[in-house]
């Protein structure tokens, strides 16, 4: 009888090791059947924004890949904290995912008092696009290129005023860095989002702004504002005639930002891999790449989660140094 009991125990142990059991449910089987219900893509931004447009594009691809409904839900505000809280509360099984820019880790925690651990509570699984900023000017400012702008700034008693879409984020620190590199005093005016800042730029209330390519590009093409230079490693497809800061001798401003699909770090590795593979495969399609370019963005690369986190840690350190140089205090 004792021998029979030991045999039964050994078979049960072997089954648990070979398959994995959590709460009585075989893990391998559960992962194989994933997704078992609709997927939620939570967007840390408003409807119509860059993250929203990318999430809706991604939703099309994932729905085709998995034959399950993929629902986009917008939770803007609080520097991404509302969307991240939703992910933390509902995302352990991988059926809730986040679509957001990497700045939620490398910028927002330095600019605002956030209640999440940026490098511990989130994991980027796959990039969906890469993007940058563009320095734009009111069309009545008497410059058409960066050299003229620098000369103009040095001729002004108090330097130049520039706007950004949010204090403490890269649109702000890019202006500070440009001032440090060119020795032109730069005075910042922060706004709550690109639309009000762009309205004031077009109205002549502020002469300059570092803005996202996506929101500025339609106005540039319509002749309502003027592009001076792109803060990105290469020229942007939709603004091919606009030089980069790197070309103009300022490689420090050649920074790439990216959007990705994120999960909680404790989502099962096999599920994380499914999400990553489906996302990368969909965004490799030429038709999808063209839609991304139409948004003023570039195709994301195949960086691993570890590589993306390393990139964010480097960006975090650079951002922290710039904010320290102006004694910026989180709001």
PDB file of C-alpha atoms in Angstrom:
ATOM      1  CA  UNK A   1       0.000   0.000   0.000  1.00  0.00           C
ATOM      2  CA  UNK A   2       2.863   2.373   0.874  1.00  0.00           C
ATOM      3  CA  UNK A   3       4.552   1.642  -2.457  1.00  0.00           C
ATOM      4  CA  UNK A   4       1.323   2.373  -4.352  1.00  0.00           C
ATOM      5  CA  UNK A   5       0.861   5.686  -2.479  1.00  0.00           C
ATOM      6  CA  UNK A   6       4.414   6.738  -3.334  1.00  0.00           C
ATOM      7  CA  UNK A   7       3.808   5.928  -6.999  1.00  0.00           C
ATOM      8  CA  UNK A   8       0.664   8.040  -7.041  1.00  0.00           C
ATOM      9  CA  UNK A   9       2.500  10.907  -5.343  1.00  0.00           C
ATOM     10  CA  UNK A  10       5.334  10.695  -7.898  1.00  0.00           C
ATOM     11  CA  UNK A  11       2.943  10.739 -10.855  1.00  0.00           C
ATOM     12  CA  UNK A  12       1.186  13.803  -9.461  1.00  0.00           C
ATOM     13  CA  UNK A  13       4.505  15.555  -8.863  1.00  0.00           C
ATOM     14  CA  UNK A  14       5.703  14.773 -12.387  1.00  0.00           C
ATOM     15  CA  UNK A  15       2.462  16.099 -13.870  1.00  0.00           C
ATOM     16  CA  UNK A  16       2.756  19.317 -11.895  1.00  0.00           C
ATOM     17  CA  UNK A  17       6.363  19.834 -13.019  1.00  0.00           C
ATOM     18  CA  UNK A  18       5.709  18.945 -16.666  1.00  0.00           C
ATOM     19  CA  UNK A  19       2.568  20.987 -17.094  1.00  0.00           C
ATOM     20  CA  UNK A  20       2.513  23.483 -14.229  1.00  0.00           C
ATOM     21  CA  UNK A  21      -0.468  23.922 -11.949  1.00  0.00           C
ATOM     22  CA  UNK A  22      -1.754  27.173 -10.512  1.00  0.00           C
ATOM     23  CA  UNK A  23      -4.915  27.083  -8.453  1.00  0.00           C
ATOM     24  CA  UNK A  24      -5.768  23.679  -9.936  1.00  0.00           C
ATOM     25  CA  UNK A  25      -5.535  24.989 -13.547  1.00  0.00           C
ATOM     26  CA  UNK A  26      -2.767  23.582 -15.772  1.00  0.00           C
ATOM     27  CA  UNK A  27      -0.672  26.643 -16.723  1.00  0.00           C
ATOM     28  CA  UNK A  28       0.520  25.352 -20.095  1.00  0.00           C
ATOM     29  CA  UNK A  29      -3.058  24.613 -21.142  1.00  0.00           C
ATOM     30  CA  UNK A  30      -4.279  28.016 -19.932  1.00  0.00           C
ATOM     31  CA  UNK A  31      -1.535  29.786 -21.893  1.00  0.00           C
ATOM     32  CA  UNK A  32      -2.218  27.710 -24.987  1.00  0.00           C
ATOM     33  CA  UNK A  33      -5.860  28.806 -24.909  1.00  0.00           C
ATOM     34  CA  UNK A  34      -5.001  32.484 -24.376  1.00  0.00           C
ATOM     35  CA  UNK A  35      -6.733  34.777 -25.203  1.00  0.00           C
ATOM     36  CA  UNK A  36      -9.853  33.241 -23.752  1.00  0.00           C
ATOM     37  CA  UNK A  37     -11.897  36.476 -23.686  1.00  0.00           C
ATOM     38  CA  UNK A  38     -11.899  39.968 -25.260  1.00  0.00           C
ATOM     39  CA  UNK A  39      -8.700  42.007 -25.050  1.00  0.00           C
ATOM     40  CA  UNK A  40      -8.735  45.553 -23.661  1.00  0.00           C
ATOM     41  CA  UNK A  41      -6.205  48.070 -24.989  1.00  0.00           C
ATOM     42  CA  UNK A  42      -6.080  50.900 -22.470  1.00  0.00           C
ATOM     43  CA  UNK A  43      -4.796  54.180 -23.905  1.00  0.00           C
ATOM     44  CA  UNK A  44      -3.205  56.804 -21.660  1.00  0.00           C
ATOM     45  CA  UNK A  45      -4.456  59.602 -23.881  1.00  0.00           C
ATOM     46  CA  UNK A  46      -7.615  61.100 -25.372  1.00  0.00           C
ATOM     47  CA  UNK A  47      -9.536  59.860 -28.389  1.00  0.00           C
ATOM     48  CA  UNK A  48      -7.949  61.173 -31.560  1.00  0.00           C
ATOM     49  CA  UNK A  49      -4.445  61.397 -30.090  1.00  0.00           C
ATOM     50  CA  UNK A  50      -1.356  59.559 -31.325  1.00  0.00           C
ATOM     51  CA  UNK A  51      -1.616  56.705 -28.823  1.00  0.00           C
ATOM     52  CA  UNK A  52      -5.320  56.307 -29.574  1.00  0.00           C
ATOM     53  CA  UNK A  53      -4.711  56.107 -33.335  1.00  0.00           C
ATOM     54  CA  UNK A  54      -1.979  53.509 -32.857  1.00  0.00           C
ATOM     55  CA  UNK A  55      -4.110  51.488 -30.423  1.00  0.00           C
ATOM     56  CA  UNK A  56      -6.998  51.347 -32.884  1.00  0.00           C
ATOM     57  CA  UNK A  57      -4.622  50.247 -35.628  1.00  0.00           C
ATOM     58  CA  UNK A  58      -3.177  47.581 -33.333  1.00  0.00           C
ATOM     59  CA  UNK A  59      -6.662  46.446 -32.340  1.00  0.00           C
ATOM     60  CA  UNK A  60      -7.422  45.626 -35.989  1.00  0.00           C
ATOM     61  CA  UNK A  61      -4.344  43.433 -36.224  1.00  0.00           C
ATOM     62  CA  UNK A  62      -4.785  41.586 -32.936  1.00  0.00           C
ATOM     63  CA  UNK A  63      -8.445  40.918 -33.648  1.00  0.00           C
ATOM     64  CA  UNK A  64      -7.499  39.287 -36.954  1.00  0.00           C
ATOM     65  CA  UNK A  65      -4.681  37.294 -35.347  1.00  0.00           C
ATOM     66  CA  UNK A  66      -6.668  35.948 -32.414  1.00  0.00           C
ATOM     67  CA  UNK A  67     -10.307  36.050 -33.578  1.00  0.00           C
ATOM     68  CA  UNK A  68     -11.297  37.741 -30.340  1.00  0.00           C
ATOM     69  CA  UNK A  69     -12.767  41.227 -29.850  1.00  0.00           C
ATOM     70  CA  UNK A  70     -10.146  43.881 -29.051  1.00  0.00           C
ATOM     71  CA  UNK A  71     -11.600  46.938 -27.335  1.00  0.00           C
ATOM     72  CA  UNK A  72      -9.824  50.303 -27.086  1.00  0.00           C
ATOM     73  CA  UNK A  73     -10.531  52.284 -23.916  1.00  0.00           C
ATOM     74  CA  UNK A  74      -9.242  55.820 -23.360  1.00  0.00           C
ATOM     75  CA  UNK A  75      -8.115  56.844 -19.879  1.00  0.00           C
ATOM     76  CA  UNK A  76      -6.272  60.153 -20.258  1.00  0.00           C
ATOM     77  CA  UNK A  77      -4.930  62.311 -17.483  1.00  0.00           C
ATOM     78  CA  UNK A  78      -2.679  62.198 -14.423  1.00  0.00           C
ATOM     79  CA  UNK A  79       0.480  61.633 -16.508  1.00  0.00           C
ATOM     80  CA  UNK A  80      -0.722  58.184 -17.496  1.00  0.00           C
ATOM     81  CA  UNK A  81      -1.444  57.144 -13.913  1.00  0.00           C
ATOM     82  CA  UNK A  82      -5.149  56.403 -14.541  1.00  0.00           C
ATOM     83  CA  UNK A  83      -4.365  54.043 -17.401  1.00  0.00           C
ATOM     84  CA  UNK A  84      -1.542  52.417 -15.451  1.00  0.00           C
ATOM     85  CA  UNK A  85      -3.815  51.890 -12.436  1.00  0.00           C
ATOM     86  CA  UNK A  86      -6.308  50.128 -14.704  1.00  0.00           C
ATOM     87  CA  UNK A  87      -3.552  47.870 -16.019  1.00  0.00           C
ATOM     88  CA  UNK A  88      -2.346  47.069 -12.505  1.00  0.00           C
ATOM     89  CA  UNK A  89      -5.868  46.208 -11.346  1.00  0.00           C
ATOM     90  CA  UNK A  90      -7.004  44.075 -14.274  1.00  0.00           C
ATOM     91  CA  UNK A  91      -3.971  43.023 -16.316  1.00  0.00           C
ATOM     92  CA  UNK A  92      -2.482  40.036 -14.487  1.00  0.00           C
ATOM     93  CA  UNK A  93      -3.797  37.528 -17.039  1.00  0.00           C
ATOM     94  CA  UNK A  94      -2.695  39.603 -20.034  1.00  0.00           C
ATOM     95  CA  UNK A  95      -6.201  40.395 -21.271  1.00  0.00           C
ATOM     96  CA  UNK A  96      -5.690  44.081 -20.390  1.00  0.00           C
ATOM     97  CA  UNK A  97      -2.779  45.813 -22.130  1.00  0.00           C
ATOM     98  CA  UNK A  98      -1.521  49.373 -22.290  1.00  0.00           C
ATOM     99  CA  UNK A  99      -0.623  51.467 -25.349  1.00  0.00           C
ATOM    100  CA  UNK A 100       1.530  54.422 -24.381  1.00  0.00           C
ATOM    101  CA  UNK A 101       4.742  56.262 -25.159  1.00  0.00           C
ATOM    102  CA  UNK A 102       7.975  55.383 -23.368  1.00  0.00           C
ATOM    103  CA  UNK A 103       7.982  58.808 -21.739  1.00  0.00           C
ATOM    104  CA  UNK A 104       5.574  57.422 -19.131  1.00  0.00           C
ATOM    105  CA  UNK A 105       8.704  55.798 -17.671  1.00  0.00           C
ATOM    106  CA  UNK A 106      11.520  58.156 -18.722  1.00  0.00           C
ATOM    107  CA  UNK A 107       9.799  61.556 -18.373  1.00  0.00           C
ATOM    108  CA  UNK A 108       6.540  61.637 -16.401  1.00  0.00           C
ATOM    109  CA  UNK A 109       7.994  60.398 -13.059  1.00  0.00           C
ATOM    110  CA  UNK A 110      10.457  63.312 -13.137  1.00  0.00           C
ATOM    111  CA  UNK A 111       7.856  65.922 -14.065  1.00  0.00           C
ATOM    112  CA  UNK A 112       4.986  64.848 -11.809  1.00  0.00           C
ATOM    113  CA  UNK A 113       4.392  63.096  -8.524  1.00  0.00           C
ATOM    114  CA  UNK A 114       3.363  59.662  -9.742  1.00  0.00           C
ATOM    115  CA  UNK A 115       2.140  56.755  -7.651  1.00  0.00           C
ATOM    116  CA  UNK A 116       3.585  53.914  -9.660  1.00  0.00           C
ATOM    117  CA  UNK A 117       7.078  52.473  -9.933  1.00  0.00           C
ATOM    118  CA  UNK A 118       8.004  53.181 -13.557  1.00  0.00           C
ATOM    119  CA  UNK A 119      10.739  50.587 -13.950  1.00  0.00           C
ATOM    120  CA  UNK A 120       8.998  47.909 -11.869  1.00  0.00           C
ATOM    121  CA  UNK A 121       5.254  48.087 -12.569  1.00  0.00           C
ATOM    122  CA  UNK A 122       5.339  48.125 -16.385  1.00  0.00           C
ATOM    123  CA  UNK A 123       6.943  46.050 -19.126  1.00  0.00           C
ATOM    124  CA  UNK A 124       7.155  47.102 -22.800  1.00  0.00           C
ATOM    125  CA  UNK A 125       6.522  44.100 -25.049  1.00  0.00           C
ATOM    126  CA  UNK A 126       6.730  45.447 -28.604  1.00  0.00           C
ATOM    127  CA  UNK A 127       7.212  48.808 -30.277  1.00  0.00           C
ATOM    128  CA  UNK A 128       4.450  49.954 -32.604  1.00  0.00           C
ATOM    129  CA  UNK A 129       6.058  53.196 -33.811  1.00  0.00           C
ATOM    130  CA  UNK A 130       8.907  55.628 -33.350  1.00  0.00           C
ATOM    131  CA  UNK A 131       8.557  59.369 -33.403  1.00  0.00           C
ATOM    132  CA  UNK A 132      10.254  62.621 -32.545  1.00  0.00           C
ATOM    133  CA  UNK A 133       9.726  66.302 -31.900  1.00  0.00           C
ATOM    134  CA  UNK A 134       9.920  69.188 -34.329  1.00  0.00           C
ATOM    135  CA  UNK A 135      10.828  72.790 -33.589  1.00  0.00           C
ATOM    136  CA  UNK A 136       8.154  74.953 -35.195  1.00  0.00           C
ATOM    137  CA  UNK A 137       7.777  78.708 -35.474  1.00  0.00           C
ATOM    138  CA  UNK A 138       5.029  81.213 -36.030  1.00  0.00           C
ATOM    139  CA  UNK A 139       5.104  82.017 -39.741  1.00  0.00           C
ATOM    140  CA  UNK A 140       5.764  85.723 -39.018  1.00  0.00           C
ATOM    141  CA  UNK A 141       8.991  85.059 -37.099  1.00  0.00           C
ATOM    142  CA  UNK A 142      11.705  86.363 -39.481  1.00  0.00           C
ATOM    143  CA  UNK A 143      13.686  83.125 -39.791  1.00  0.00           C
ATOM    144  CA  UNK A 144      13.531  80.092 -42.054  1.00  0.00           C
ATOM    145  CA  UNK A 145      16.319  77.894 -40.663  1.00  0.00           C
ATOM    146  CA  UNK A 146      18.135  77.134 -37.419  1.00  0.00           C
ATOM    147  CA  UNK A 147      21.151  79.368 -38.053  1.00  0.00           C
ATOM    148  CA  UNK A 148      18.897  82.333 -38.664  1.00  0.00           C
ATOM    149  CA  UNK A 149      16.933  81.464 -35.530  1.00  0.00           C
ATOM    150  CA  UNK A 150      20.076  81.367 -33.378  1.00  0.00           C
ATOM    151  CA  UNK A 151      21.283  84.682 -34.798  1.00  0.00           C
ATOM    152  CA  UNK A 152      17.848  86.188 -34.252  1.00  0.00           C
ATOM    153  CA  UNK A 153      17.766  84.899 -30.666  1.00  0.00           C
ATOM    154  CA  UNK A 154      21.167  86.415 -29.879  1.00  0.00           C
ATOM    155  CA  UNK A 155      19.970  89.761 -31.197  1.00  0.00           C
ATOM    156  CA  UNK A 156      17.045  89.810 -28.770  1.00  0.00           C
ATOM    157  CA  UNK A 157      17.717  91.357 -25.373  1.00  0.00           C
ATOM    158  CA  UNK A 158      15.879  88.606 -23.450  1.00  0.00           C
ATOM    159  CA  UNK A 159      16.493  85.729 -25.861  1.00  0.00           C
ATOM    160  CA  UNK A 160      13.605  83.630 -27.139  1.00  0.00           C
ATOM    161  CA  UNK A 161      10.304  82.403 -25.738  1.00  0.00           C
ATOM    162  CA  UNK A 162       9.152  78.892 -26.579  1.00  0.00           C
ATOM    163  CA  UNK A 163       6.109  76.820 -25.739  1.00  0.00           C
ATOM    164  CA  UNK A 164       5.715  73.141 -24.968  1.00  0.00           C
ATOM    165  CA  UNK A 165       2.762  70.780 -24.592  1.00  0.00           C
ATOM    166  CA  UNK A 166       3.613  70.137 -20.915  1.00  0.00           C
ATOM    167  CA  UNK A 167       6.093  71.412 -18.377  1.00  0.00           C
ATOM    168  CA  UNK A 168       8.809  68.957 -17.403  1.00  0.00           C
ATOM    169  CA  UNK A 169       8.456  66.730 -20.452  1.00  0.00           C
ATOM    170  CA  UNK A 170      10.737  66.523 -23.488  1.00  0.00           C
ATOM    171  CA  UNK A 171       9.082  69.387 -25.347  1.00  0.00           C
ATOM    172  CA  UNK A 172      10.211  71.554 -22.420  1.00  0.00           C
ATOM    173  CA  UNK A 173      13.716  70.145 -21.900  1.00  0.00           C
ATOM    174  CA  UNK A 174      14.479  70.163 -25.635  1.00  0.00           C
ATOM    175  CA  UNK A 175      14.115  73.937 -25.592  1.00  0.00           C
ATOM    176  CA  UNK A 176      16.309  74.190 -22.504  1.00  0.00           C
ATOM    177  CA  UNK A 177      18.964  72.001 -24.141  1.00  0.00           C
ATOM    178  CA  UNK A 178      18.855  74.033 -27.361  1.00  0.00           C
ATOM    179  CA  UNK A 179      19.449  77.189 -25.332  1.00  0.00           C
ATOM    180  CA  UNK A 180      22.387  75.613 -23.526  1.00  0.00           C
ATOM    181  CA  UNK A 181      23.980  74.423 -26.775  1.00  0.00           C
ATOM    182  CA  UNK A 182      23.513  77.696 -28.690  1.00  0.00           C
ATOM    183  CA  UNK A 183      23.993  80.099 -25.755  1.00  0.00           C
ATOM    184  CA  UNK A 184      20.640  81.713 -26.524  1.00  0.00           C
ATOM    185  CA  UNK A 185      18.477  82.378 -23.417  1.00  0.00           C
ATOM    186  CA  UNK A 186      15.278  80.357 -23.751  1.00  0.00           C
ATOM    187  CA  UNK A 187      12.189  81.168 -21.677  1.00  0.00           C
ATOM    188  CA  UNK A 188       9.560  78.468 -21.386  1.00  0.00           C
ATOM    189  CA  UNK A 189       5.767  78.687 -21.430  1.00  0.00           C
ATOM    190  CA  UNK A 190       4.060  75.399 -20.567  1.00  0.00           C
ATOM    191  CA  UNK A 191       0.607  74.377 -21.814  1.00  0.00           C
ATOM    192  CA  UNK A 192      -1.734  71.502 -21.059  1.00  0.00           C
ATOM    193  CA  UNK A 193      -1.488  69.690 -24.360  1.00  0.00           C
ATOM    194  CA  UNK A 194      -0.482  70.503 -27.919  1.00  0.00           C
ATOM    195  CA  UNK A 195      -3.767  72.022 -29.199  1.00  0.00           C
ATOM    196  CA  UNK A 196      -3.812  75.126 -26.950  1.00  0.00           C
ATOM    197  CA  UNK A 197      -0.082  75.664 -27.436  1.00  0.00           C
ATOM    198  CA  UNK A 198      -0.375  75.389 -31.209  1.00  0.00           C
ATOM    199  CA  UNK A 199      -3.323  77.797 -31.204  1.00  0.00           C
ATOM    200  CA  UNK A 200      -1.220  80.384 -29.388  1.00  0.00           C
ATOM    201  CA  UNK A 201       1.699  79.705 -31.712  1.00  0.00           C
ATOM    202  CA  UNK A 202      -0.452  80.350 -34.778  1.00  0.00           C
ATOM    203  CA  UNK A 203      -1.954  83.411 -33.104  1.00  0.00           C
ATOM    204  CA  UNK A 204       1.468  84.913 -32.492  1.00  0.00           C
ATOM    205  CA  UNK A 205       1.286  84.768 -28.687  1.00  0.00           C
ATOM    206  CA  UNK A 206       4.405  82.559 -28.596  1.00  0.00           C
ATOM    207  CA  UNK A 207       6.998  82.448 -31.397  1.00  0.00           C
ATOM    208  CA  UNK A 208       8.364  78.902 -31.046  1.00  0.00           C
ATOM    209  CA  UNK A 209       7.401  75.451 -29.855  1.00  0.00           C
ATOM    210  CA  UNK A 210       8.854  71.964 -29.589  1.00  0.00           C
ATOM    211  CA  UNK A 211       5.929  69.733 -30.521  1.00  0.00           C
ATOM    212  CA  UNK A 212       5.253  66.164 -31.584  1.00  0.00           C
ATOM    213  CA  UNK A 213       5.573  65.618 -35.318  1.00  0.00           C
ATOM    214  CA  UNK A 214       2.136  64.012 -35.446  1.00  0.00           C
ATOM    215  CA  UNK A 215       0.251  67.072 -34.209  1.00  0.00           C
ATOM    216  CA  UNK A 216       2.358  69.684 -35.993  1.00  0.00           C
ATOM    217  CA  UNK A 217       2.720  68.056 -39.395  1.00  0.00           C
ATOM    218  CA  UNK A 218      -0.775  68.932 -40.754  1.00  0.00           C
ATOM    219  CA  UNK A 219      -0.249  72.588 -39.799  1.00  0.00           C
ATOM    220  CA  UNK A 220       3.221  72.623 -41.360  1.00  0.00           C
ATOM    221  CA  UNK A 221       1.880  71.188 -44.607  1.00  0.00           C
ATOM    222  CA  UNK A 222      -0.977  73.701 -44.588  1.00  0.00           C
ATOM    223  CA  UNK A 223       1.508  76.565 -44.263  1.00  0.00           C
ATOM    224  CA  UNK A 224       0.094  77.703 -40.911  1.00  0.00           C
ATOM    225  CA  UNK A 225       3.386  77.233 -39.023  1.00  0.00           C
ATOM    226  CA  UNK A 226       6.998  76.802 -40.156  1.00  0.00           C
ATOM    227  CA  UNK A 227       9.230  73.809 -39.364  1.00  0.00           C
ATOM    228  CA  UNK A 228      12.800  74.691 -38.379  1.00  0.00           C
ATOM    229  CA  UNK A 229      14.376  71.313 -37.516  1.00  0.00           C
ATOM    230  CA  UNK A 230      13.427  67.803 -36.433  1.00  0.00           C
ATOM    231  CA  UNK A 231      14.631  66.389 -33.101  1.00  0.00           C
ATOM    232  CA  UNK A 232      14.976  62.818 -34.363  1.00  0.00           C
ATOM    233  CA  UNK A 233      17.976  60.721 -35.528  1.00  0.00           C
ATOM    234  CA  UNK A 234      16.876  60.774 -39.191  1.00  0.00           C
ATOM    235  CA  UNK A 235      14.589  62.849 -41.373  1.00  0.00           C
ATOM    236  CA  UNK A 236      10.893  62.098 -40.991  1.00  0.00           C
ATOM    237  CA  UNK A 237       9.144  60.671 -44.061  1.00  0.00           C
ATOM    238  CA  UNK A 238       6.292  63.169 -43.911  1.00  0.00           C
ATOM    239  CA  UNK A 239       8.715  66.101 -43.514  1.00  0.00           C
ATOM    240  CA  UNK A 240      11.528  64.987 -45.790  1.00  0.00           C
ATOM    241  CA  UNK A 241      12.632  68.558 -46.567  1.00  0.00           C
ATOM    242  CA  UNK A 242      13.094  69.475 -42.881  1.00  0.00           C
ATOM    243  CA  UNK A 243      16.666  68.857 -41.606  1.00  0.00           C
ATOM    244  CA  UNK A 244      17.451  67.146 -38.336  1.00  0.00           C
ATOM    245  CA  UNK A 245      19.269  68.828 -35.470  1.00  0.00           C
ATOM    246  CA  UNK A 246      21.962  66.165 -35.921  1.00  0.00           C
ATOM    247  CA  UNK A 247      22.586  67.331 -39.494  1.00  0.00           C
ATOM    248  CA  UNK A 248      22.831  70.896 -38.234  1.00  0.00           C
ATOM    249  CA  UNK A 249      25.494  70.089 -35.653  1.00  0.00           C
ATOM    250  CA  UNK A 250      23.396  69.339 -32.567  1.00  0.00           C
ATOM    251  CA  UNK A 251      23.310  65.527 -32.188  1.00  0.00           C
ATOM    252  CA  UNK A 252      22.313  65.897 -28.533  1.00  0.00           C
ATOM    253  CA  UNK A 253      18.809  66.747 -29.739  1.00  0.00           C
ATOM    254  CA  UNK A 254      18.541  63.694 -32.009  1.00  0.00           C
ATOM    255  CA  UNK A 255      16.301  61.727 -29.656  1.00  0.00           C
ATOM    256  CA  UNK A 256      13.780  59.103 -30.697  1.00  0.00           C
ATOM    257  CA  UNK A 257      10.670  58.409 -28.698  1.00  0.00           C
ATOM    258  CA  UNK A 258       8.516  55.350 -29.220  1.00  0.00           C
ATOM    259  CA  UNK A 259       5.086  53.951 -28.547  1.00  0.00           C
ATOM    260  CA  UNK A 260       4.701  50.348 -27.434  1.00  0.00           C
ATOM    261  CA  UNK A 261       2.209  47.823 -26.173  1.00  0.00           C
ATOM    262  CA  UNK A 262       2.870  47.145 -22.477  1.00  0.00           C
ATOM    263  CA  UNK A 263       1.773  44.564 -19.927  1.00  0.00           C
ATOM    264  CA  UNK A 264       2.246  43.939 -16.259  1.00  0.00           C
ATOM    265  CA  UNK A 265       5.648  42.291 -15.674  1.00  0.00           C
ATOM    266  CA  UNK A 266       4.036  39.256 -14.024  1.00  0.00           C
ATOM    267  CA  UNK A 267       1.995  38.224 -17.069  1.00  0.00           C
ATOM    268  CA  UNK A 268       2.971  34.686 -18.084  1.00  0.00           C
ATOM    269  CA  UNK A 269       6.078  34.733 -20.338  1.00  0.00           C
ATOM    270  CA  UNK A 270       4.339  32.643 -23.009  1.00  0.00           C
ATOM    271  CA  UNK A 271       1.486  35.174 -23.146  1.00  0.00           C
ATOM    272  CA  UNK A 272       3.927  38.073 -23.336  1.00  0.00           C
ATOM    273  CA  UNK A 273       5.619  36.365 -26.281  1.00  0.00           C
ATOM    274  CA  UNK A 274       2.291  35.849 -28.072  1.00  0.00           C
ATOM    275  CA  UNK A 275       1.489  39.543 -27.750  1.00  0.00           C
ATOM    276  CA  UNK A 276       4.938  40.585 -28.919  1.00  0.00           C
ATOM    277  CA  UNK A 277       4.976  38.270 -31.950  1.00  0.00           C
ATOM    278  CA  UNK A 278       1.476  39.234 -33.111  1.00  0.00           C
ATOM    279  CA  UNK A 279       2.225  42.948 -32.733  1.00  0.00           C
ATOM    280  CA  UNK A 280       5.535  42.873 -34.586  1.00  0.00           C
ATOM    281  CA  UNK A 281       4.127  40.700 -37.382  1.00  0.00           C
ATOM    282  CA  UNK A 282       1.214  43.059 -37.967  1.00  0.00           C
ATOM    283  CA  UNK A 283       3.301  46.232 -37.969  1.00  0.00           C
ATOM    284  CA  UNK A 284       5.726  44.714 -40.488  1.00  0.00           C
ATOM    285  CA  UNK A 285       3.022  44.707 -43.140  1.00  0.00           C
ATOM    286  CA  UNK A 286       3.682  47.407 -45.785  1.00  0.00           C
ATOM    287  CA  UNK A 287       0.100  48.693 -45.694  1.00  0.00           C
ATOM    288  CA  UNK A 288       0.299  49.101 -41.919  1.00  0.00           C
ATOM    289  CA  UNK A 289       3.686  50.812 -42.184  1.00  0.00           C
ATOM    290  CA  UNK A 290       2.184  53.306 -44.627  1.00  0.00           C
ATOM    291  CA  UNK A 291      -0.629  54.089 -42.203  1.00  0.00           C
ATOM    292  CA  UNK A 292       1.929  54.727 -39.453  1.00  0.00           C
ATOM    293  CA  UNK A 293       3.852  57.094 -41.759  1.00  0.00           C
ATOM    294  CA  UNK A 294       0.627  58.918 -42.581  1.00  0.00           C
ATOM    295  CA  UNK A 295       0.382  59.680 -38.853  1.00  0.00           C
ATOM    296  CA  UNK A 296       3.799  61.366 -38.971  1.00  0.00           C
ATOM    297  CA  UNK A 297       5.592  58.459 -37.324  1.00  0.00           C
ATOM    298  CA  UNK A 298       8.151  55.833 -38.315  1.00  0.00           C
ATOM    299  CA  UNK A 299       7.976  52.059 -38.005  1.00  0.00           C
ATOM    300  CA  UNK A 300       8.977  50.703 -34.601  1.00  0.00           C
ATOM    301  CA  UNK A 301      11.940  48.376 -34.356  1.00  0.00           C
ATOM    302  CA  UNK A 302      12.169  44.861 -32.948  1.00  0.00           C
ATOM    303  CA  UNK A 303      13.920  45.846 -29.718  1.00  0.00           C
ATOM    304  CA  UNK A 304      13.465  43.412 -26.855  1.00  0.00           C
ATOM    305  CA  UNK A 305      11.868  44.384 -23.556  1.00  0.00           C
ATOM    306  CA  UNK A 306      15.318  44.529 -21.996  1.00  0.00           C
ATOM    307  CA  UNK A 307      16.665  46.778 -24.748  1.00  0.00           C
ATOM    308  CA  UNK A 308      13.680  49.101 -24.482  1.00  0.00           C
ATOM    309  CA  UNK A 309      14.077  49.392 -20.724  1.00  0.00           C
ATOM    310  CA  UNK A 310      17.803  50.132 -21.120  1.00  0.00           C
ATOM    311  CA  UNK A 311      16.915  52.891 -23.604  1.00  0.00           C
ATOM    312  CA  UNK A 312      14.401  54.342 -21.148  1.00  0.00           C
ATOM    313  CA  UNK A 313      16.891  54.309 -18.271  1.00  0.00           C
ATOM    314  CA  UNK A 314      19.368  56.279 -20.374  1.00  0.00           C
ATOM    315  CA  UNK A 315      16.658  58.755 -21.394  1.00  0.00           C
ATOM    316  CA  UNK A 316      15.584  59.050 -17.749  1.00  0.00           C
ATOM    317  CA  UNK A 317      19.097  60.015 -16.696  1.00  0.00           C
ATOM    318  CA  UNK A 318      19.400  62.629 -19.457  1.00  0.00           C
ATOM    319  CA  UNK A 319      16.006  64.087 -18.615  1.00  0.00           C
ATOM    320  CA  UNK A 320      16.840  64.192 -14.904  1.00  0.00           C
ATOM    321  CA  UNK A 321      20.078  66.085 -15.597  1.00  0.00           C
ATOM    322  CA  UNK A 322      18.314  68.697 -17.729  1.00  0.00           C
ATOM    323  CA  UNK A 323      15.557  69.263 -15.176  1.00  0.00           C
ATOM    324  CA  UNK A 324      18.141  69.527 -12.407  1.00  0.00           C
ATOM    325  CA  UNK A 325      19.994  72.187 -14.399  1.00  0.00           C
ATOM    326  CA  UNK A 326      16.927  74.463 -14.193  1.00  0.00           C
ATOM    327  CA  UNK A 327      15.986  73.376 -10.651  1.00  0.00           C
ATOM    328  CA  UNK A 328      12.669  71.981 -11.827  1.00  0.00           C
ATOM    329  CA  UNK A 329      10.384  70.639  -9.112  1.00  0.00           C
ATOM    330  CA  UNK A 330       7.736  67.964  -9.868  1.00  0.00           C
ATOM    331  CA  UNK A 331       4.181  69.261  -9.879  1.00  0.00           C
TER     332      UNK A 331
END
